[in-house]
XYZ file of C-alpha atoms in Angstrom:
342
model
C 249.401 155.138 155.904
C 252.043 154.735 153.407
C 253.792 150.977 153.138
C 256.360 151.506 154.957
C 254.514 151.819 158.692
C 256.108 149.824 161.522
C 254.619 150.446 165.185
C 251.491 151.474 166.994
C 247.479 151.684 166.546
C 246.747 149.097 163.609
C 244.228 147.081 162.932
C 246.324 144.990 160.941
C 249.993 144.892 159.907
C 251.780 144.019 157.196
C 255.287 144.573 156.482
C 254.549 147.416 157.257
C 251.515 148.762 156.761
C 248.932 150.178 158.691
C 244.877 149.604 156.947
C 242.071 148.411 157.763
C 239.628 145.444 156.316
C 236.318 146.598 154.668
C 234.215 144.114 153.671
C 238.259 142.385 153.610
C 239.584 145.002 151.344
C 242.706 146.425 151.950
C 242.005 150.285 152.645
C 245.427 152.489 153.426
C 245.502 154.707 156.287
C 246.597 158.585 154.953
C 246.559 159.964 158.399
C 249.949 161.779 157.927
C 252.008 164.562 159.679
C 250.966 168.120 157.852
C 253.188 169.863 158.777
C 255.254 171.120 155.642
C 259.291 172.746 154.966
C 258.340 176.518 152.749
C 260.083 179.355 151.786
C 257.585 181.632 154.425
C 257.310 179.785 157.031
C 254.367 179.472 157.070
C 254.304 176.018 159.326
C 257.198 176.892 161.182
C 259.718 175.012 159.472
C 262.034 177.436 156.932
C 264.311 175.547 154.069
C 267.289 176.224 155.427
C 270.047 174.504 154.098
C 271.717 171.241 156.398
C 269.307 171.497 159.191
C 266.525 168.947 157.741
C 268.254 164.782 157.758
C 265.733 162.588 155.176
C 265.382 159.666 156.729
C 264.367 156.887 153.970
C 264.436 153.079 153.726
C 265.695 152.150 150.248
C 263.839 148.624 150.475
C 260.305 151.244 150.589
C 258.415 152.596 147.008
C 257.040 155.498 148.649
C 260.498 156.574 150.291
C 262.659 155.736 147.282
C 260.087 158.418 145.502
C 261.507 160.895 147.545
C 265.563 159.634 146.908
C 264.689 159.694 142.944
C 263.929 163.244 143.661
C 266.589 164.486 146.187
C 268.715 163.424 143.800
C 267.576 164.662 140.219
C 266.835 167.634 141.844
C 270.477 168.328 143.282
C 269.487 168.399 146.915
C 272.054 165.817 148.643
C 274.865 168.703 149.923
C 270.985 170.145 151.607
C 268.922 167.601 152.817
C 270.524 164.955 153.991
C 270.176 161.540 153.691
C 269.668 158.332 157.270
C 268.906 154.763 155.791
C 267.935 152.394 158.346
C 267.853 149.220 157.350
C 265.680 146.859 154.900
C 263.534 145.020 157.615
C 262.087 146.702 161.006
C 259.858 145.764 163.931
C 256.465 145.735 165.844
C 258.356 149.153 167.314
C 259.862 150.982 164.679
C 262.493 151.114 161.196
C 265.819 150.380 162.596
C 269.215 152.028 161.629
C 270.911 148.573 161.517
C 272.636 149.556 158.480
C 274.805 151.965 160.586
C 277.846 151.921 162.868
C 276.694 150.473 165.745
C 272.738 150.044 165.423
C 273.233 154.300 165.134
C 271.841 157.286 162.644
C 274.987 159.390 162.234
C 273.532 162.641 162.341
C 270.364 162.170 165.016
C 272.044 159.611 166.752
C 268.917 157.568 166.750
C 268.994 154.014 167.434
C 265.063 153.983 166.334
C 263.032 156.526 163.857
C 260.663 156.072 166.187
C 262.833 158.084 168.913
C 262.196 161.443 166.157
C 258.130 160.300 165.999
C 258.122 160.760 169.595
C 260.624 163.242 169.723
C 257.705 165.301 167.593
C 254.845 163.592 170.095
C 255.742 161.785 173.303
C 251.993 159.972 172.845
C 252.280 160.723 168.338
C 249.035 157.947 167.646
C 250.003 155.681 164.373
C 252.439 153.998 162.512
C 256.243 154.082 161.918
C 256.788 155.962 158.289
C 259.634 156.071 155.812
C 260.482 158.756 154.629
C 260.520 161.530 156.968
C 261.662 164.286 157.542
C 263.626 165.535 160.340
C 264.376 168.536 162.612
C 268.472 168.014 163.318
C 268.241 171.108 165.540
C 265.278 169.180 168.230
C 265.625 165.319 166.215
C 261.924 165.685 165.801
C 259.962 164.764 162.991
C 258.557 167.407 161.058
C 256.760 165.566 158.052
C 256.498 162.257 157.119
C 253.911 163.418 154.065
C 255.127 162.184 151.021
C 253.345 162.563 148.550
C 253.327 166.409 149.585
C 257.047 166.099 150.469
C 258.792 165.971 146.753
C 256.366 167.979 145.391
C 257.709 170.828 148.109
C 261.103 169.793 146.921
C 260.756 171.122 143.761
C 259.401 174.347 144.815
C 259.876 175.627 148.482
C 263.257 174.068 147.136
C 263.574 175.476 144.078
C 266.121 177.931 145.129
C 269.330 175.782 146.066
C 268.454 173.471 142.777
C 271.962 172.045 140.502
C 272.034 174.130 137.285
C 270.615 172.037 134.783
C 267.728 170.297 137.508
C 264.814 168.994 135.414
C 261.385 170.985 136.133
C 259.871 168.238 137.793
C 256.149 170.061 138.650
C 255.139 171.461 134.936
C 254.761 175.595 135.500
C 252.027 174.853 133.232
C 248.641 175.698 135.312
C 246.735 173.280 131.988
C 249.353 170.313 132.104
C 249.724 170.473 136.287
C 246.030 169.705 135.968
C 246.851 167.342 133.712
C 249.614 165.491 135.332
C 247.856 165.436 138.634
C 245.020 163.803 137.167
C 247.314 161.260 136.437
C 249.746 160.606 139.502
C 246.211 159.845 141.092
C 245.430 157.828 138.250
C 248.638 156.111 139.354
C 248.347 156.098 142.854
C 245.039 155.190 143.564
C 245.078 151.468 140.750
C 249.027 150.789 140.476
C 251.041 151.858 143.609
C 248.097 151.603 146.216
C 246.496 148.566 144.102
C 248.745 145.919 144.467
C 249.007 146.410 148.252
C 244.676 145.892 147.327
C 245.906 142.730 145.689
C 248.387 141.304 148.513
C 246.471 142.005 151.368
C 242.981 141.473 150.452
C 241.231 139.386 152.865
C 238.757 137.351 150.788
C 238.874 135.906 146.904
C 236.145 138.477 146.135
C 238.680 141.550 147.189
C 241.828 139.894 145.331
C 239.864 139.457 141.975
C 238.324 142.668 142.377
C 241.762 144.337 143.045
C 243.631 141.861 140.456
C 241.376 143.162 138.049
C 241.524 147.578 138.510
C 245.795 146.699 138.763
C 245.184 145.420 135.062
C 243.130 147.574 133.844
C 245.528 150.241 134.801
C 248.307 147.968 133.857
C 247.202 147.703 130.188
C 245.825 151.431 130.579
C 249.292 152.782 130.548
C 250.812 149.889 128.508
C 249.025 151.517 125.616
C 249.551 155.111 126.381
C 252.952 154.331 126.695
C 253.258 152.626 123.678
C 252.705 156.323 121.896
C 255.328 158.538 124.235
C 258.073 158.345 125.897
C 257.073 159.148 129.215
C 253.517 159.349 131.331
C 253.307 163.670 129.839
C 255.264 162.779 127.539
C 258.686 164.186 125.831
C 260.248 164.469 129.214
C 261.154 163.181 133.004
C 257.702 164.684 134.941
C 257.396 163.880 138.871
C 254.657 161.593 137.381
C 257.498 159.263 136.088
C 258.821 159.676 139.262
C 256.209 157.613 141.210
C 255.200 155.029 138.435
C 258.798 153.837 138.196
C 259.339 153.064 142.021
C 255.850 150.249 141.694
C 257.145 149.087 138.061
C 260.660 148.752 139.450
C 259.140 146.376 142.360
C 256.638 144.697 139.763
C 259.147 141.190 139.023
C 261.172 141.738 142.938
C 258.167 141.397 144.504
C 254.466 141.902 143.339
C 254.299 139.820 141.058
C 255.379 136.852 143.138
C 254.772 138.271 147.212
C 251.433 140.211 145.818
C 250.088 137.739 143.738
C 249.689 139.934 140.800
C 250.688 137.931 138.197
C 248.618 137.644 135.608
C 251.401 138.773 134.319
C 255.754 140.022 134.880
C 256.037 143.584 134.107
C 259.022 141.923 131.336
C 255.602 140.656 128.723
C 254.465 144.027 128.960
C 256.710 145.391 125.892
C 256.134 149.619 126.139
C 256.423 149.704 130.246
C 259.002 147.072 130.328
C 260.964 150.005 128.104
C 260.335 152.412 129.840
C 260.707 151.131 132.854
C 264.226 150.089 131.495
C 264.461 152.941 129.866
C 264.662 155.332 133.416
C 266.172 152.711 135.245
C 268.976 153.529 132.929
C 268.301 156.998 133.452
C 270.917 159.247 136.206
C 269.487 159.473 139.788
C 266.623 156.390 138.901
C 268.040 153.037 139.293
C 270.977 154.685 140.898
C 268.924 154.345 143.846
C 267.286 150.973 143.291
C 268.939 147.953 145.898
C 267.000 144.969 144.645
C 268.712 143.125 147.925
C 267.022 145.399 149.936
C 263.607 145.813 148.495
C 263.329 141.800 148.823
C 264.597 141.691 152.027
C 262.351 143.400 153.049
C 258.975 142.063 151.940
C 259.651 139.016 152.087
C 260.921 139.125 155.639
C 258.245 141.481 156.996
C 255.713 140.180 155.304
C 255.280 137.694 157.807
C 251.303 137.113 157.104
C 252.004 136.741 153.845
C 255.333 135.016 153.814
C 255.714 133.175 157.279
C 259.057 130.955 156.761
C 260.218 134.526 155.619
C 262.580 133.158 152.696
C 263.219 135.001 150.553
C 263.254 133.660 146.907
C 266.319 133.580 144.818
C 265.273 135.248 141.118
C 263.967 136.571 139.222
C 267.192 137.591 136.900
C 267.528 141.425 137.533
C 269.691 141.608 134.887
C 267.596 142.688 132.068
C 267.259 145.882 133.566
C 270.840 146.990 132.049
C 269.460 145.866 128.229
C 268.877 148.317 125.418
C 265.992 149.527 125.695
C 264.921 151.154 121.961
C 262.573 154.576 123.786
C 265.157 157.281 122.950
C 263.078 156.833 118.893
C 259.975 157.981 120.643
C 262.580 161.715 120.614
C 262.357 164.707 123.461
C 264.820 165.359 125.801
C 264.101 163.428 129.275
C 265.727 167.121 130.827
C 263.819 169.190 129.948
C 267.068 171.374 128.034
C 268.818 171.068 132.175
C 271.549 167.821 132.095
C 271.756 164.931 134.158
C 272.967 164.992 138.290
C 276.820 163.905 138.844
C 277.582 160.460 139.751
C 276.258 159.684 143.363
C 278.332 160.412 145.741
C 278.011 159.283 149.394
C 276.434 161.413 150.818
């Protein structure tokens, strides 16, 4: 499962990640609940405003992408948001940020309760993000990759006016974006974890080389274009951003991804700041929760639980100069309204 897992059936436990060690290499468990919420309700779950609750911890990169997409598309009034705190125990993510430690809509203390409402013997990790049906309190799906694609396509009728087209309609461009997203996932999103949880020097060295080979390639590509697919934001940018925004704060030191910092890669640093300053991206990020999550939950890597004071994060709001590439981030649309309490 993703790195944001808690509880159950794990050969090894990290942070939350459920993974196996094959030749001392980190291998992510990618088994998810594949049910989808669609317009034709083929899986039994129809698109229905107000029915579903997105449970997504702000600390988690996989959950963060769902929060970003929900906000960019203007689905705040259509799909409610529940936010567990930044840490969890062996059993589950908990709603310790809410009054009385319970999600105010689902009425539960632990996300585990929603998984067990779906399957009382649910055998795998308790992951975020998860979409929960408020009618019975059961998880519908935790397939984070398909989830955001469906928010763009199946929920299109309920997008805000001016919402960006995060999924290209042209088949050729869509195929190109899918290939980019696959590389971003395997080499960068998951690459930092292969470094952090490598079980041997050899496995770490290989993971480290793969990660920075990919980052160097992206540095080169983004030296000549504003966004991954060209002149406008797509889902590919959302997926890369959630790793980049955590890079210096946690991955550089905590996961030993320390050839250089993001701030030392000019194109990637400018690109990341460009997105951070774009409504829907930086306003979903909580650096305090991110640091607390990684440094307190990963006791196998950081047994003292000490959360470092640095790095200095003020640079995220400095000028990036990426406007010189031209284009329109919104592809003819408009940015979302300021953040609401929803």
